[in-house]
mmCIF file of C-alpha atoms in Angstrom:
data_model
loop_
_atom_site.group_PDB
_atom_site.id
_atom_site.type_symbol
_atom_site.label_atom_id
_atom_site.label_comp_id
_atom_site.label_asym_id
_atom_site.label_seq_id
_atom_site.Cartn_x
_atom_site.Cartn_y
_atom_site.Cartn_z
ATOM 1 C CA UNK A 1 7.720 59.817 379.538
ATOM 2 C CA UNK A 2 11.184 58.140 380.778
ATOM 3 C CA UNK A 3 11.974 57.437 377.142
ATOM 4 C CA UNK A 4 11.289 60.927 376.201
ATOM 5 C CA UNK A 5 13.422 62.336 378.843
ATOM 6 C CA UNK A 6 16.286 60.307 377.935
ATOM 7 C CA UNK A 7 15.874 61.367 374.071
ATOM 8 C CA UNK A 8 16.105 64.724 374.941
ATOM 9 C CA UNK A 9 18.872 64.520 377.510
ATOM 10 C CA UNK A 10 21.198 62.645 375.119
ATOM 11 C CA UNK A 11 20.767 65.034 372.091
ATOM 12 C CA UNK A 12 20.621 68.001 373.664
ATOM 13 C CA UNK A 13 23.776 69.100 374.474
ATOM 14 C CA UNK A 14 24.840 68.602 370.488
ATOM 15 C CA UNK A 15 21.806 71.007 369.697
ATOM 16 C CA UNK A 16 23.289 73.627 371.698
ATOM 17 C CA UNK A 17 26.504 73.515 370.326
ATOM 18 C CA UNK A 18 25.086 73.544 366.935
ATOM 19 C CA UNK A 19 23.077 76.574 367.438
ATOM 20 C CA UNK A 20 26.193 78.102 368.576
ATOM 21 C CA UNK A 21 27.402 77.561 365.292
ATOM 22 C CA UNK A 22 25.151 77.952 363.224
ATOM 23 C CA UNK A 23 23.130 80.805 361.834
ATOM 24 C CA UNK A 24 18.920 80.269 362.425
ATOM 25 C CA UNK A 25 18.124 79.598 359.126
ATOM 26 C CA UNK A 26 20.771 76.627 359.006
ATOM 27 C CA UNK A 27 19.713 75.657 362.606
ATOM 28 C CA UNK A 28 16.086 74.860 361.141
ATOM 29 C CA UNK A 29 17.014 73.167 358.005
ATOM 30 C CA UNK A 30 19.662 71.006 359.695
ATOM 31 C CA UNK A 31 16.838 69.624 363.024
ATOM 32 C CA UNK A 32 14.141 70.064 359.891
ATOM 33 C CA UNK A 33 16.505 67.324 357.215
ATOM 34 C CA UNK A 34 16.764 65.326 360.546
ATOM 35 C CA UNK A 35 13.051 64.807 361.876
ATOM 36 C CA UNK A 36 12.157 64.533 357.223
ATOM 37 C CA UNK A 37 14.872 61.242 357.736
ATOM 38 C CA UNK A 38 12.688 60.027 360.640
ATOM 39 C CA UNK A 39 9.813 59.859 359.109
ATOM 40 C CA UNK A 40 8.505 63.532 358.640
ATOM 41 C CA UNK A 41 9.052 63.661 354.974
ATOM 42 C CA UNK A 42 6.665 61.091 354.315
ATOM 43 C CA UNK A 43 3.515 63.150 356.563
ATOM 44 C CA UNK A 44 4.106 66.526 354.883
ATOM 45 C CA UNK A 45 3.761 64.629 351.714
ATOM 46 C CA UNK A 46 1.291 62.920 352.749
ATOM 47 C CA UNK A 47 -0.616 66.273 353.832
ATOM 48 C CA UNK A 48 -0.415 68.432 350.796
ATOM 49 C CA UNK A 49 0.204 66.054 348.019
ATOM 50 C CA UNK A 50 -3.454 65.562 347.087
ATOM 51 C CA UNK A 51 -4.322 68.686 346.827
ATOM 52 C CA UNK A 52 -5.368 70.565 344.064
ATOM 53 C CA UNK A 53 -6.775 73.952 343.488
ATOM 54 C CA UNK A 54 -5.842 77.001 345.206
ATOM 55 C CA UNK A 55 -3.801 76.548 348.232
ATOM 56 C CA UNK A 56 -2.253 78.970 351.321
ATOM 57 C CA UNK A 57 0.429 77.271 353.218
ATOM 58 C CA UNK A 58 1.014 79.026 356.084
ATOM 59 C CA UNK A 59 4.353 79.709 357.676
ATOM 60 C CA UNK A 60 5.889 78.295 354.802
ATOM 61 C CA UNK A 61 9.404 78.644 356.771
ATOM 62 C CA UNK A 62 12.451 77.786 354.859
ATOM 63 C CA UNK A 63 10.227 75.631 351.965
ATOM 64 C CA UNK A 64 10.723 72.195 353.620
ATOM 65 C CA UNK A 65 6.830 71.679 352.239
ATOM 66 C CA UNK A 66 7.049 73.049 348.689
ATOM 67 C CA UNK A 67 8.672 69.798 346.430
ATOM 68 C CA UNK A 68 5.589 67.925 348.175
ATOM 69 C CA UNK A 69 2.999 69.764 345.924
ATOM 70 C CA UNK A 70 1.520 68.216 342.784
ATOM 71 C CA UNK A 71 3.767 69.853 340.083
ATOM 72 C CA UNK A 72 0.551 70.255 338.017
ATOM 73 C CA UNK A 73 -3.256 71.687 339.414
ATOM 74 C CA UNK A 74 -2.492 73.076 342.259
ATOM 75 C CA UNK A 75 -1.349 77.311 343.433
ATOM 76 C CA UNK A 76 0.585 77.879 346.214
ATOM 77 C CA UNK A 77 0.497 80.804 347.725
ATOM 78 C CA UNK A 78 3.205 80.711 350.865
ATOM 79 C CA UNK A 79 3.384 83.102 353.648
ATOM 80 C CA UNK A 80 5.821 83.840 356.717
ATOM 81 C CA UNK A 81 6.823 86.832 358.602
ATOM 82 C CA UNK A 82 10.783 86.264 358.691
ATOM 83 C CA UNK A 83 13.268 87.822 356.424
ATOM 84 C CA UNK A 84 15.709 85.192 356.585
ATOM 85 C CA UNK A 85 13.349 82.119 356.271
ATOM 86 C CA UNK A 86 11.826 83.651 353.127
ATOM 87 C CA UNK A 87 15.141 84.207 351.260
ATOM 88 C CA UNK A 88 16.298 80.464 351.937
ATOM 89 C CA UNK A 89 13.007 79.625 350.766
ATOM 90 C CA UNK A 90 12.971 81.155 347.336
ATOM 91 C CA UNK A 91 15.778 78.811 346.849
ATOM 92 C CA UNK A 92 13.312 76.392 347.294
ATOM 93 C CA UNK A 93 10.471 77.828 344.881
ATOM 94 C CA UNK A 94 8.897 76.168 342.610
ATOM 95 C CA UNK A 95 6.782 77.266 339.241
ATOM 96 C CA UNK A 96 3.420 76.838 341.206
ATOM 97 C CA UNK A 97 4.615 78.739 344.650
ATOM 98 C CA UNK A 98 4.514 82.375 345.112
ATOM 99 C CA UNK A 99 5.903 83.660 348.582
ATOM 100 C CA UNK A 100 4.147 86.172 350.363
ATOM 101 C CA UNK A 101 5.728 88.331 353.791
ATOM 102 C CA UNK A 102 2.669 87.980 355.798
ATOM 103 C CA UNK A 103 1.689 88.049 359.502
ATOM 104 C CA UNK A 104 -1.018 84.728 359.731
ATOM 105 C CA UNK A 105 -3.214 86.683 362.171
ATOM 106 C CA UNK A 106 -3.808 89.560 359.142
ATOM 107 C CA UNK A 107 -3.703 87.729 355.789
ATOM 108 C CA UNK A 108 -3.344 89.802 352.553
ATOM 109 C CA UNK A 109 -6.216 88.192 350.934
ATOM 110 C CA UNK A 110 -9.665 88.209 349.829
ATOM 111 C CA UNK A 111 -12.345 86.291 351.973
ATOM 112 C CA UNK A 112 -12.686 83.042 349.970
ATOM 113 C CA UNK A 113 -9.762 82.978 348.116
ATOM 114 C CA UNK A 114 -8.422 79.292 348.613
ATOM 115 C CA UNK A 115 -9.276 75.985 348.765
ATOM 116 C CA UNK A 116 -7.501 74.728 351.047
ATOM 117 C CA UNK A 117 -5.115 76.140 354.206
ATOM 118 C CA UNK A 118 -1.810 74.232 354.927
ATOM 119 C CA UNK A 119 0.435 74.398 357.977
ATOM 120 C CA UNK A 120 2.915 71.982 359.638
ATOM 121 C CA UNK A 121 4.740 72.436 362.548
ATOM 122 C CA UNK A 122 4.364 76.583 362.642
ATOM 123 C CA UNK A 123 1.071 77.107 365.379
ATOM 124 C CA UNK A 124 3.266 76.390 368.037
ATOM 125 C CA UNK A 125 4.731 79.634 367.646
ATOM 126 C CA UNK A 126 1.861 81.787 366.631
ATOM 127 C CA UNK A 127 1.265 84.376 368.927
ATOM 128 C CA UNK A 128 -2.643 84.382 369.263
ATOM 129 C CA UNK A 129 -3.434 81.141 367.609
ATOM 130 C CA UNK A 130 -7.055 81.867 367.406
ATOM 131 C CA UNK A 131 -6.554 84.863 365.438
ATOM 132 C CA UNK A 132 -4.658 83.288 362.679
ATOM 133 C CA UNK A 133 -7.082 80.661 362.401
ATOM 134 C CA UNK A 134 -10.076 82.778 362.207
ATOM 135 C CA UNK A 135 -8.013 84.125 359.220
ATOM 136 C CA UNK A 136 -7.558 80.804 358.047
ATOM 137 C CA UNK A 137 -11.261 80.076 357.806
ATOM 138 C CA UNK A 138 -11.730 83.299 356.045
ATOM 139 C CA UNK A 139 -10.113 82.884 353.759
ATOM 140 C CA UNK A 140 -11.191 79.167 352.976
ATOM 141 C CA UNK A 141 -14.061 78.797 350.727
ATOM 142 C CA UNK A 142 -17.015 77.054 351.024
ATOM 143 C CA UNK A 143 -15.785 73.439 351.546
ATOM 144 C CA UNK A 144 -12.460 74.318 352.284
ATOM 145 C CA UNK A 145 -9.920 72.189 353.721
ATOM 146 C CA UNK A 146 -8.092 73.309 356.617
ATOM 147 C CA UNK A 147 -4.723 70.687 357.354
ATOM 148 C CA UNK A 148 -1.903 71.114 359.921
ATOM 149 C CA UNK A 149 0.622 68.947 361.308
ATOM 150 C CA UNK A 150 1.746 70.191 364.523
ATOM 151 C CA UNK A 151 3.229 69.453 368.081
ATOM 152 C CA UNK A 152 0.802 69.714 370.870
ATOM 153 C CA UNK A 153 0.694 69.072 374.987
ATOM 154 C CA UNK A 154 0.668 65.451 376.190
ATOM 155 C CA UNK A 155 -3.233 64.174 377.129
ATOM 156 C CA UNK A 156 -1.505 62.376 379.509
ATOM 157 C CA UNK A 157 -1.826 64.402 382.880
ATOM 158 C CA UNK A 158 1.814 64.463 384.698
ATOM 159 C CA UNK A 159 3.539 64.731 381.274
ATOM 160 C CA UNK A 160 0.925 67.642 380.418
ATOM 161 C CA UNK A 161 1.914 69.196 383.809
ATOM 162 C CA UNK A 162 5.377 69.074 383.122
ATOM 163 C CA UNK A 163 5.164 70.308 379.967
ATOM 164 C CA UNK A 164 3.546 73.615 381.160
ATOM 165 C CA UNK A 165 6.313 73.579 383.714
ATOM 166 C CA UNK A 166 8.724 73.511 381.379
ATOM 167 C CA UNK A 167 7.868 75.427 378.569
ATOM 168 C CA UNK A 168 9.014 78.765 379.833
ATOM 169 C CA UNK A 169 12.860 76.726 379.688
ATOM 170 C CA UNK A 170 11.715 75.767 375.906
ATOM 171 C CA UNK A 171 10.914 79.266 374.464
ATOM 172 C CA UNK A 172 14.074 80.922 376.258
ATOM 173 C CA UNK A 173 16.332 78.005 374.308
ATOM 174 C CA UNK A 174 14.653 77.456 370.913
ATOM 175 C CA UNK A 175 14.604 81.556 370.462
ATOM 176 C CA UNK A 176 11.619 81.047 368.151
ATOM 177 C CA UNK A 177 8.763 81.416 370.334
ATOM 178 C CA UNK A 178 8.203 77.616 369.841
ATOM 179 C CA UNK A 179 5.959 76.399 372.771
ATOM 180 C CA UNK A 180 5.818 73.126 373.908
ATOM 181 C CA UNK A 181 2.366 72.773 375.666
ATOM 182 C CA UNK A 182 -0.345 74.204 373.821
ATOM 183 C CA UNK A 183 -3.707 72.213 373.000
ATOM 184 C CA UNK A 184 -3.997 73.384 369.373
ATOM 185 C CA UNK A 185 -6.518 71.095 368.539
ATOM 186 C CA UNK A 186 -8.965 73.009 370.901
ATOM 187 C CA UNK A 187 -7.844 75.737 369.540
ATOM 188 C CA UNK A 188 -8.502 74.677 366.176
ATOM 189 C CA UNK A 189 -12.124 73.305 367.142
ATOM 190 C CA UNK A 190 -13.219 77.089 368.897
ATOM 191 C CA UNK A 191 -12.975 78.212 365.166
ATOM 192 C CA UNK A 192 -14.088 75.150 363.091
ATOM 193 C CA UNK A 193 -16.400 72.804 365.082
ATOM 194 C CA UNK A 194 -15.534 69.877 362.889
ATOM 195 C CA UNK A 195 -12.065 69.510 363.219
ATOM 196 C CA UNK A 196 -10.883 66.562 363.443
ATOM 197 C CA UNK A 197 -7.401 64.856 364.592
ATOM 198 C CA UNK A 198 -6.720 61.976 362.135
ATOM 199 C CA UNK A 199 -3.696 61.189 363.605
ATOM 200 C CA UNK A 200 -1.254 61.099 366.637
ATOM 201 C CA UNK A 201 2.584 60.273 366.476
ATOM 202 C CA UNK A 202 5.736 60.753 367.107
ATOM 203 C CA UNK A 203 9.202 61.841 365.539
ATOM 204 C CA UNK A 204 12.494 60.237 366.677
ATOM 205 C CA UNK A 205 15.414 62.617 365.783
ATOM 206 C CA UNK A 206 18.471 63.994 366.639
ATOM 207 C CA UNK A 207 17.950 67.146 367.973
ATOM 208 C CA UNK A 208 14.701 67.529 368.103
ATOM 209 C CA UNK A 209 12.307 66.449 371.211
ATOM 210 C CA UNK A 210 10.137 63.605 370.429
ATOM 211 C CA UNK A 211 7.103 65.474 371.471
ATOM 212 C CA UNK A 212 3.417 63.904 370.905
ATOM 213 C CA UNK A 213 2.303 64.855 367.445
ATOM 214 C CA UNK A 214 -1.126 64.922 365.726
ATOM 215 C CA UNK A 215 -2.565 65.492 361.976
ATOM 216 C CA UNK A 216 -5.556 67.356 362.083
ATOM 217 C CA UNK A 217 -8.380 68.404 359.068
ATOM 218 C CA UNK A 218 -11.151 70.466 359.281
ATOM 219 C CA UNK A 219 -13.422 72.201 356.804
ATOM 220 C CA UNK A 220 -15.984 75.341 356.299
ATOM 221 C CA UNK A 221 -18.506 74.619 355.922
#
């Protein structure tokens, strides 16, 4: 926890001035490029790049995920709910992504449409996490793969503690609605029973905290 607390305390004050500079969109792509050249570039590709098929990546963001996609056998369909994120994204586009405005918790599509659901780094700021992943699993098919990366709450108890403590500090300075202390992977395993965390790690930027990290997969079954 002491090394965590130092890591934040020594990057911090350059992440404030920067998002006093800089507009939201270039915030996120900046702290994004940094925690990719730590080692995040490798885990989103390591998430998506298998798949095949059709495939909803939600909160899509800016497009930080899209070059990871197989160029060939796979649809992406990727969804946010913010203006300016989208535009920067369809810089980003590829042949094989179409972006879609969308609220997570009330997808615009068919039960069954995809075969697998993608997300990294976006539940953390979901309003009613549940929801949107009760949408997730409807619209998975049969066999469908659910996989996030995401941020969660420490399982260690006084870092847990003070990361409820804190997190009211956390939402008023990341303006996103970010949260710092949520157990997604309970979440996660209220809507599909088989979820499974195959991983836990974390990312050593600039700028960003280094909080505990996990990959998780689940599936409908």
């Amino acid at each position: 926890m002491l090394r965590e607390l130092i890591h934040l305390a020594r990057h911090a004050p350059s992440v404030l001035a920067l998002q006093r500079r800089l507009e939201q969109t270039d915030l996120y792509d900046t702290l994004m490029a940094r925690g990719d050249d730590a080692g995040m570039y490798a885990r989103r590709a390591a998430l998506v790049s298998d798949l095949r098929g059709d495939v909803l990546e939600i909160g899509c963001g800016t497009g930080m995920m899209f070059e990871h996609y197989a160029a060939e056998g796979v649809r992406v369909r990727a969804v946010d709910n913010d203006d300016a994120f989208l535009e920067r994204a369809r810089t980003r586009v590829r042949p094989n992504v179409e972006l879609v405005k969308a609220d997570a918790r009330h997808l615009p599509f068919a039960d069954e449409s995809f075969d697998a659901v993608v997300a990294c780094l976006v539940f953390c700021s979901i309003p009613g996490p549940e929801v949107a992943f009760a949408e997730a699993k409807r619209v998975l098919r049969p066999g469908g793969e659910l996989r996030l990366i995401e941020h969660v709450a420490s399982d260690r108890a006084v870092p847990r503690a003070l990361m409820h403590a804190a997190d009211p500090v956390w939402l008023w300075l990341n303006h996103q609605g970010c949260h710092m202390d949520r157990d997604t992977a309970a979440t996660v395993r209220s809507v599909f029973p088989n979820a499974e965390v195959t991983d836990h790690f974390q990312i050593w930027s600039a700028g960003l905290p280094a909080f505990p990290m996990i990959t998780l997969r689940a599936r409908r079954d």
